[in-house]
Coordinates of C-alpha atoms and ligand atoms in Angstrom, one line a residue:
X103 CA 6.7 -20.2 1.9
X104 CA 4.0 -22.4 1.1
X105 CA 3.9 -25.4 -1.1
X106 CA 0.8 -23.8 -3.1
X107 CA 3.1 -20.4 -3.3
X108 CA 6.2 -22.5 -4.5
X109 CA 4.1 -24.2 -7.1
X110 CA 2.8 -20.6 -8.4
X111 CA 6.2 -19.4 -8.2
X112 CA 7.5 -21.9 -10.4
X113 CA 4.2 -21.6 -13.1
X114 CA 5.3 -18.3 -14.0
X115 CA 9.2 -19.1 -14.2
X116 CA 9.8 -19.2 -17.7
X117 CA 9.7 -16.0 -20.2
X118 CA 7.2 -17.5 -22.5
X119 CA 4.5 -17.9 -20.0
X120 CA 5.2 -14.6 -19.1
X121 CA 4.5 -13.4 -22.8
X122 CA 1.3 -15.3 -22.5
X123 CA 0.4 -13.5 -19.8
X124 CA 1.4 -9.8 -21.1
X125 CA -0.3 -10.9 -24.0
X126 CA -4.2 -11.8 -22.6
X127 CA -3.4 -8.7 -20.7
X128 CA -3.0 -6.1 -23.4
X129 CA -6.0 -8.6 -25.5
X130 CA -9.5 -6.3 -24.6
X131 CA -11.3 -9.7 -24.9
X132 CA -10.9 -13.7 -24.5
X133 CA -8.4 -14.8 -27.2
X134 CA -9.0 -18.2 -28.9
X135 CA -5.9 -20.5 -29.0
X136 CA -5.1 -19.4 -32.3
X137 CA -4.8 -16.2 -31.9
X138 CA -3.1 -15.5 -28.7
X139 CA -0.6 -18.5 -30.3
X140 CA -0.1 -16.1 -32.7
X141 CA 0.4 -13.3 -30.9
X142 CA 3.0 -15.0 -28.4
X143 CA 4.9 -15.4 -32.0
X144 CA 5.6 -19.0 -31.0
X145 CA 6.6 -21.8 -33.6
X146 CA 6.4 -24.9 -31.9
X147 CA 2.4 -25.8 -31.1
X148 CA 3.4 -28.5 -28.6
X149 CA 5.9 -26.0 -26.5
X150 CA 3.6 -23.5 -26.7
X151 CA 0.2 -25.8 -25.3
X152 CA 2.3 -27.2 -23.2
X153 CA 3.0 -23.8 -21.0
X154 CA -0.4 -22.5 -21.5
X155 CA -1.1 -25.8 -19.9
X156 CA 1.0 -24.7 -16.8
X157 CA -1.0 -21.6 -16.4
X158 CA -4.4 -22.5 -16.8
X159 CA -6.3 -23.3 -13.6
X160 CA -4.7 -21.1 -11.5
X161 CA -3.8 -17.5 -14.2
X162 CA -5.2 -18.5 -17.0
X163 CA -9.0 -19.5 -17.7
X164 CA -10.3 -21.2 -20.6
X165 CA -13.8 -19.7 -21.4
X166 CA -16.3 -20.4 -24.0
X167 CA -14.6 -16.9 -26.1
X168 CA -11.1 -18.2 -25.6
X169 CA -8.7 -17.6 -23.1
X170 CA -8.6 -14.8 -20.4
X171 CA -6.8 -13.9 -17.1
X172 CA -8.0 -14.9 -13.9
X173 CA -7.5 -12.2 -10.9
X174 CA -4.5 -14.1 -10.1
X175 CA -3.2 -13.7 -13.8
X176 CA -4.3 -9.5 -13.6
X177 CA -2.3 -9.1 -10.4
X178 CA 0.5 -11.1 -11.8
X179 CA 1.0 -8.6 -14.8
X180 CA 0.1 -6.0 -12.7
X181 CA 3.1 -6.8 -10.7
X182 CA 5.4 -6.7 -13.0
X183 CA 4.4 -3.8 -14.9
X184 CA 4.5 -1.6 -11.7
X185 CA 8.6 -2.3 -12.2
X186 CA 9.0 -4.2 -8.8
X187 CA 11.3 -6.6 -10.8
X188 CA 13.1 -4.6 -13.1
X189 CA 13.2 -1.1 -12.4
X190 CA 15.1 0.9 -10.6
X191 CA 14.2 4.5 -9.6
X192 CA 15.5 7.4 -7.4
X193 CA 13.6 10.9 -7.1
X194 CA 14.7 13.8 -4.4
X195 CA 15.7 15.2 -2.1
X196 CA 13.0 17.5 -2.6
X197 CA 12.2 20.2 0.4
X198 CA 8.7 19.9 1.9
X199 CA 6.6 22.5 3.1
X200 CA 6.1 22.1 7.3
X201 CA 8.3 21.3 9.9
X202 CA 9.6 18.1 11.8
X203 CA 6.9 17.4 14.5
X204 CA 9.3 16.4 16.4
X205 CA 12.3 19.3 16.5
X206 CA 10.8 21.7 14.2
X207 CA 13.8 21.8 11.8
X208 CA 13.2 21.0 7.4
X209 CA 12.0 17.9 5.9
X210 CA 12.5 16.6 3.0
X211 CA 11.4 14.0 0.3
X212 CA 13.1 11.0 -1.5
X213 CA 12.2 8.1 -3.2
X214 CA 15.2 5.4 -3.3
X215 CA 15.5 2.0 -2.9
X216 CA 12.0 0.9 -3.1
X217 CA 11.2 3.6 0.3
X218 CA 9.4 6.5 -0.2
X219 CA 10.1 8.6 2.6
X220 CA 10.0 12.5 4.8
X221 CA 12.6 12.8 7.1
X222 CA 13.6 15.2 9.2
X223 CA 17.0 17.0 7.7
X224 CA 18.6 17.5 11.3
X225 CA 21.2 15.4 12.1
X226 CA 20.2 15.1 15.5
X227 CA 16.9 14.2 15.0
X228 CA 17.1 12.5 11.6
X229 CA 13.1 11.2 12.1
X230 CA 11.4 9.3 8.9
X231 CA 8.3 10.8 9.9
X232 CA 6.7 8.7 7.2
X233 CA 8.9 5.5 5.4
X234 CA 6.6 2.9 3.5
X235 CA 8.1 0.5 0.9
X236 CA 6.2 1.1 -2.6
X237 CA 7.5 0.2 -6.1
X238 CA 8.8 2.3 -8.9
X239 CA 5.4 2.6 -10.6
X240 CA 4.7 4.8 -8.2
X241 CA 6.7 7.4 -8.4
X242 CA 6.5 7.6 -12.5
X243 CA 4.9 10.9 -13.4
X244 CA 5.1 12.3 -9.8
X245 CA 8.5 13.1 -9.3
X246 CA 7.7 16.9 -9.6
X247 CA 6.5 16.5 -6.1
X248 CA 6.7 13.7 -3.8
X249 CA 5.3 15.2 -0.9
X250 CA 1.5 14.9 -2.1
X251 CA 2.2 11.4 -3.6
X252 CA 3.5 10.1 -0.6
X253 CA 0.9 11.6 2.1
X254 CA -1.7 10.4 -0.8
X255 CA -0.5 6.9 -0.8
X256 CA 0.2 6.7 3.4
X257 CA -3.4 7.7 3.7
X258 CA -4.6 4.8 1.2
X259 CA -2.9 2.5 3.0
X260 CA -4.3 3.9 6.1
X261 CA -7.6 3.5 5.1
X262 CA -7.3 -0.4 4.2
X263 CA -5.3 -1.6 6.9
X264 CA -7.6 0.3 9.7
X265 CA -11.0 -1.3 7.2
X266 CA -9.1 -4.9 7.6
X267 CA -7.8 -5.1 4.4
X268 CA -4.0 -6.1 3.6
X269 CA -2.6 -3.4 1.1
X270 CA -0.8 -7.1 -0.6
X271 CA -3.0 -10.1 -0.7
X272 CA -6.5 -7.8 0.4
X273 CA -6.0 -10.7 3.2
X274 CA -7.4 -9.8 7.0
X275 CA -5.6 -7.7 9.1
X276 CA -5.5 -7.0 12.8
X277 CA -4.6 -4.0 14.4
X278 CA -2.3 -3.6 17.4
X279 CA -1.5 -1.5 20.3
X280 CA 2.8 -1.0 21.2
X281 CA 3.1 0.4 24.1
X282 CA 6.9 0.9 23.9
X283 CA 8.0 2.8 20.8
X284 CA 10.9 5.1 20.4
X285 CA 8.9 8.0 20.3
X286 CA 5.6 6.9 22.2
X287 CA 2.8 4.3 21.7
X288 CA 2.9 3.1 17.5
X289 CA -0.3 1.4 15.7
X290 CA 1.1 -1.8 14.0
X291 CA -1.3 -3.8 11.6
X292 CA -0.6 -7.2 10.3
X293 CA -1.9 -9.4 7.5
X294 CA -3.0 -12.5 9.0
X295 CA -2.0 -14.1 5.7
X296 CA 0.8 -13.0 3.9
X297 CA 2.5 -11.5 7.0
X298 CA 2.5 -7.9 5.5
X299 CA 3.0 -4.9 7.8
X300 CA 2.1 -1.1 9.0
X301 CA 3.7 0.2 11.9
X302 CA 3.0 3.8 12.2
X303 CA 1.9 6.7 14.5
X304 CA -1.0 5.6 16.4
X305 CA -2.9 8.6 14.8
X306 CA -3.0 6.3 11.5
X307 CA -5.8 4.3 13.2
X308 CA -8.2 7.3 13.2
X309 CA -7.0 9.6 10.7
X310 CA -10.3 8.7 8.3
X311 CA -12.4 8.2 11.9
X312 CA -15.7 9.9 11.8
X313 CA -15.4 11.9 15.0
X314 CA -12.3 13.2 13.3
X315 CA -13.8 14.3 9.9
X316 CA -16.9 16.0 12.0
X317 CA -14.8 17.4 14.2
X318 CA -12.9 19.0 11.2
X319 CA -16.1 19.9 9.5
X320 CA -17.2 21.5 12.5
X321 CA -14.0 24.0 12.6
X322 CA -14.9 24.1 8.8
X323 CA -11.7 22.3 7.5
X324 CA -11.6 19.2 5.7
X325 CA -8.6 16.7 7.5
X326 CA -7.6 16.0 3.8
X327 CA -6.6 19.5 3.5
X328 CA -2.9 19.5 4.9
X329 CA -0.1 16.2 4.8
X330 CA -0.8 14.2 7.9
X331 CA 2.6 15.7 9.1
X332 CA 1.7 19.3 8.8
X333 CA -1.9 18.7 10.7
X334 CA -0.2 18.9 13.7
X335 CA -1.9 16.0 16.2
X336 CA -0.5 13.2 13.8
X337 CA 2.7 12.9 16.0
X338 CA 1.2 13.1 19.2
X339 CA -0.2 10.0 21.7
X340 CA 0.1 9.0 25.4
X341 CA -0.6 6.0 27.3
X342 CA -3.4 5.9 30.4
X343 CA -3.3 2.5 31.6
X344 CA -4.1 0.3 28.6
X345 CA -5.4 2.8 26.4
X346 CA -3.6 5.0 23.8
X347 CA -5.1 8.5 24.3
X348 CA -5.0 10.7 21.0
X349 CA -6.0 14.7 21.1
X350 CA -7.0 16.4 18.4
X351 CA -6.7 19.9 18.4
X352 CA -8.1 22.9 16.2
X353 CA -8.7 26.4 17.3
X354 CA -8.4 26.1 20.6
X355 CA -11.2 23.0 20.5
X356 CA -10.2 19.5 21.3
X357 CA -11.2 15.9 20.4
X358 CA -9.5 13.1 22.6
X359 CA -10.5 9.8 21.3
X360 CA -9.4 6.7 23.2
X361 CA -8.4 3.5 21.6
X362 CA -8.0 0.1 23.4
X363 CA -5.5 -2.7 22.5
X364 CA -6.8 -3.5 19.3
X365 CA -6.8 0.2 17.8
X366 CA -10.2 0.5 18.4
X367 CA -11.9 4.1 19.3
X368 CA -13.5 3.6 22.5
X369 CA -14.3 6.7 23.9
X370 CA -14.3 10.4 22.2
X371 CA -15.2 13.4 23.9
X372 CA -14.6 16.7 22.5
X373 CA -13.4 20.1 25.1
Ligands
ZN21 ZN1 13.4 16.5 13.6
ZN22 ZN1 -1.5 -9.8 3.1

C-alpha cells in the first residue's frame, strides 16, 4: 500500500471523524463549525477541531458556507453505507430461468460472502458462469430475484471496464487477451492503479459493441433483452492465431467479430 493510502487510512481511524463525515453527508448544504459541532453532539471544542483538522484537505473542505465533503469524503460514506464493513448478507439459492452453456443442466442464484454468483447445479460441471464480488448494498431490496440484479450489475461493469474505466477508483484500465483459460480464451481487464480486476468470457469485451446492438436491431431484438447467459454466444470463443474470434449468431445470421490482444474489435463481418 502506499504511504498517501496509509495516511488516508489512518485519517478516518477513529469513530468521531467518522460521525463527522456521516454528518456533512446527511447535511443538504455546507455546515458552519457550529453547527455540524453540534450535530456530531461533541463536548470538548479542542477534541473535536482537532479531528476535523485531520480531515480537512483531503475529505473535508472548508468553503466560504461552512464545511462540505470532498469526492473523497462522498465515496468514503458511500463506502460504508453500502455495508462493505459491517454487513453481512446471504440471499438464494434461487433457480434461474436458462440452461448451463456449458452442459445444459439448471442454474441457480446466490449471493454469499460478498460473491454474487450463477452456477451451474451439476456436480460435474459445477461452472460460475458469472461470479463478481459486490457488497451487501447490493443485494438489499433485490433478493426477490437475483438473476436480473446480477446480469444488470455484470453488464455495468462490462461497460466501464471495456470504456477504460476501473469499477473502484474510475482509474485506467487495460484490456487483455488469455489465451489459455479452462474453458477457452477469457478477457481480463486491469486497473492500472488500484490493481482491480475482470476476468471474464471474452464476449464481455463486445457485449455493448456496436456491430453487436445493429446486428440485434437488425434481427429486431434488443441484446438487453435476455441475461448474457441465456443469449446463447456469450460462452462461446476460439483462437486463430493471435486473435480471439467471437460469433454471434441469430436466426440463422451470423456476426464474427475479431479481437486482437488488447480486446480490441478488429474485424466484423456478418454471414
Ligand atoms: Zn454445467
Ligand atoms: Zn482501480
Amino acid at each position: 500500500m502506499s504511504d498517501d493510502a496509509e495516511d488516508a487510512f489512518a485519517a478516518v481511524a477513529d469513530e468521531l471523524r467518522v460521525r463527522i463525515l456521516r454528518e456533512l453527508w446527511d447535511a443538504d448544504d455546507p455546515l458552519a463549525f457550529s453547527e455540524l459541532r453540534d450535530r456530531v453532539d461533541v463536548a470538548d471544542s479542542g477534541r473535536f477541531n482537532y479531528h476535523l483538522g485531520e480531515l480537512r484537505g483531503r475529505f473535508v473542505e472548508q468553503r466560504d458556507e461552512g464545511y462540505a465533503l470532498r469526492f473523497a469524503g462522498r465515496e468514503l460514506v458511500g463506502a460504508l453505507y453500502s455495508g462493505v464493513f459491517t454487513e453481512e448478507a446471504s440471499v438464494g439459492p434461487q433457480a434461474v430461468e436458462g440452461d448451463c452453456p456449458l452442459c445444459g443442466s439448471d442454474l441457480e442464484a446466490v449471493y454469499e460472502d460478498e460473491q454474487a454468483r450463477v452456477t451451474c447445479t451439476s456436480d460435474d460441471c459445477g461452472v460460475h458462469v458469472v461470479s463478481v464480488g459486490i457488497p451487501p448494498a447490493f443485494v438489499d431490496g433485490r433478493e426477490d430475484d437475483l438473476a436480473t440484479a446480477i446480469d444488470g450489475y455484470v453488464r455495468t461493469m462490462a461497460r466501464q471496464f471495456t470504456a477504460g474505466f476501473c469499477s473502484s477508483c474510475r482509474g485506467r484500465t487495460t484490456g487483455r487477451l488469455e489465451r489459455d483459460g479452462e474453458h477457452g480464451p477469457r478477457a481480463v481487464y486491469e486497473c492500472e492503479r488500484c490493481g482491480n480486476r475482470f476476468h471474464g468470457f471474452v464476449t464481455t469485451a463486445v457485449l455493448d459493441h456496436t456491430e453487436v446492438l445493429s446486428f440485434y436491431r437488425d434481427h429486431g431484438r434488443d441484446a438487453r433483452d435476455a441475461p448474457i447467459w441465456q443469449m446463447g454466444w456469450t460462452t462461446d470463443a476460439e483462437m486463430d492465431g493471435d486473435e480471439a474470434v467471437v460469433a454471434v449468431a441469430l436466426d440463422g445470421d451470423e456476426l464474427e467479430l475479431k479481437l486482437d490482444e488488447s480486446l480490441s474489435v478488429v474485424g466484423a463481418e456478418r454471414t
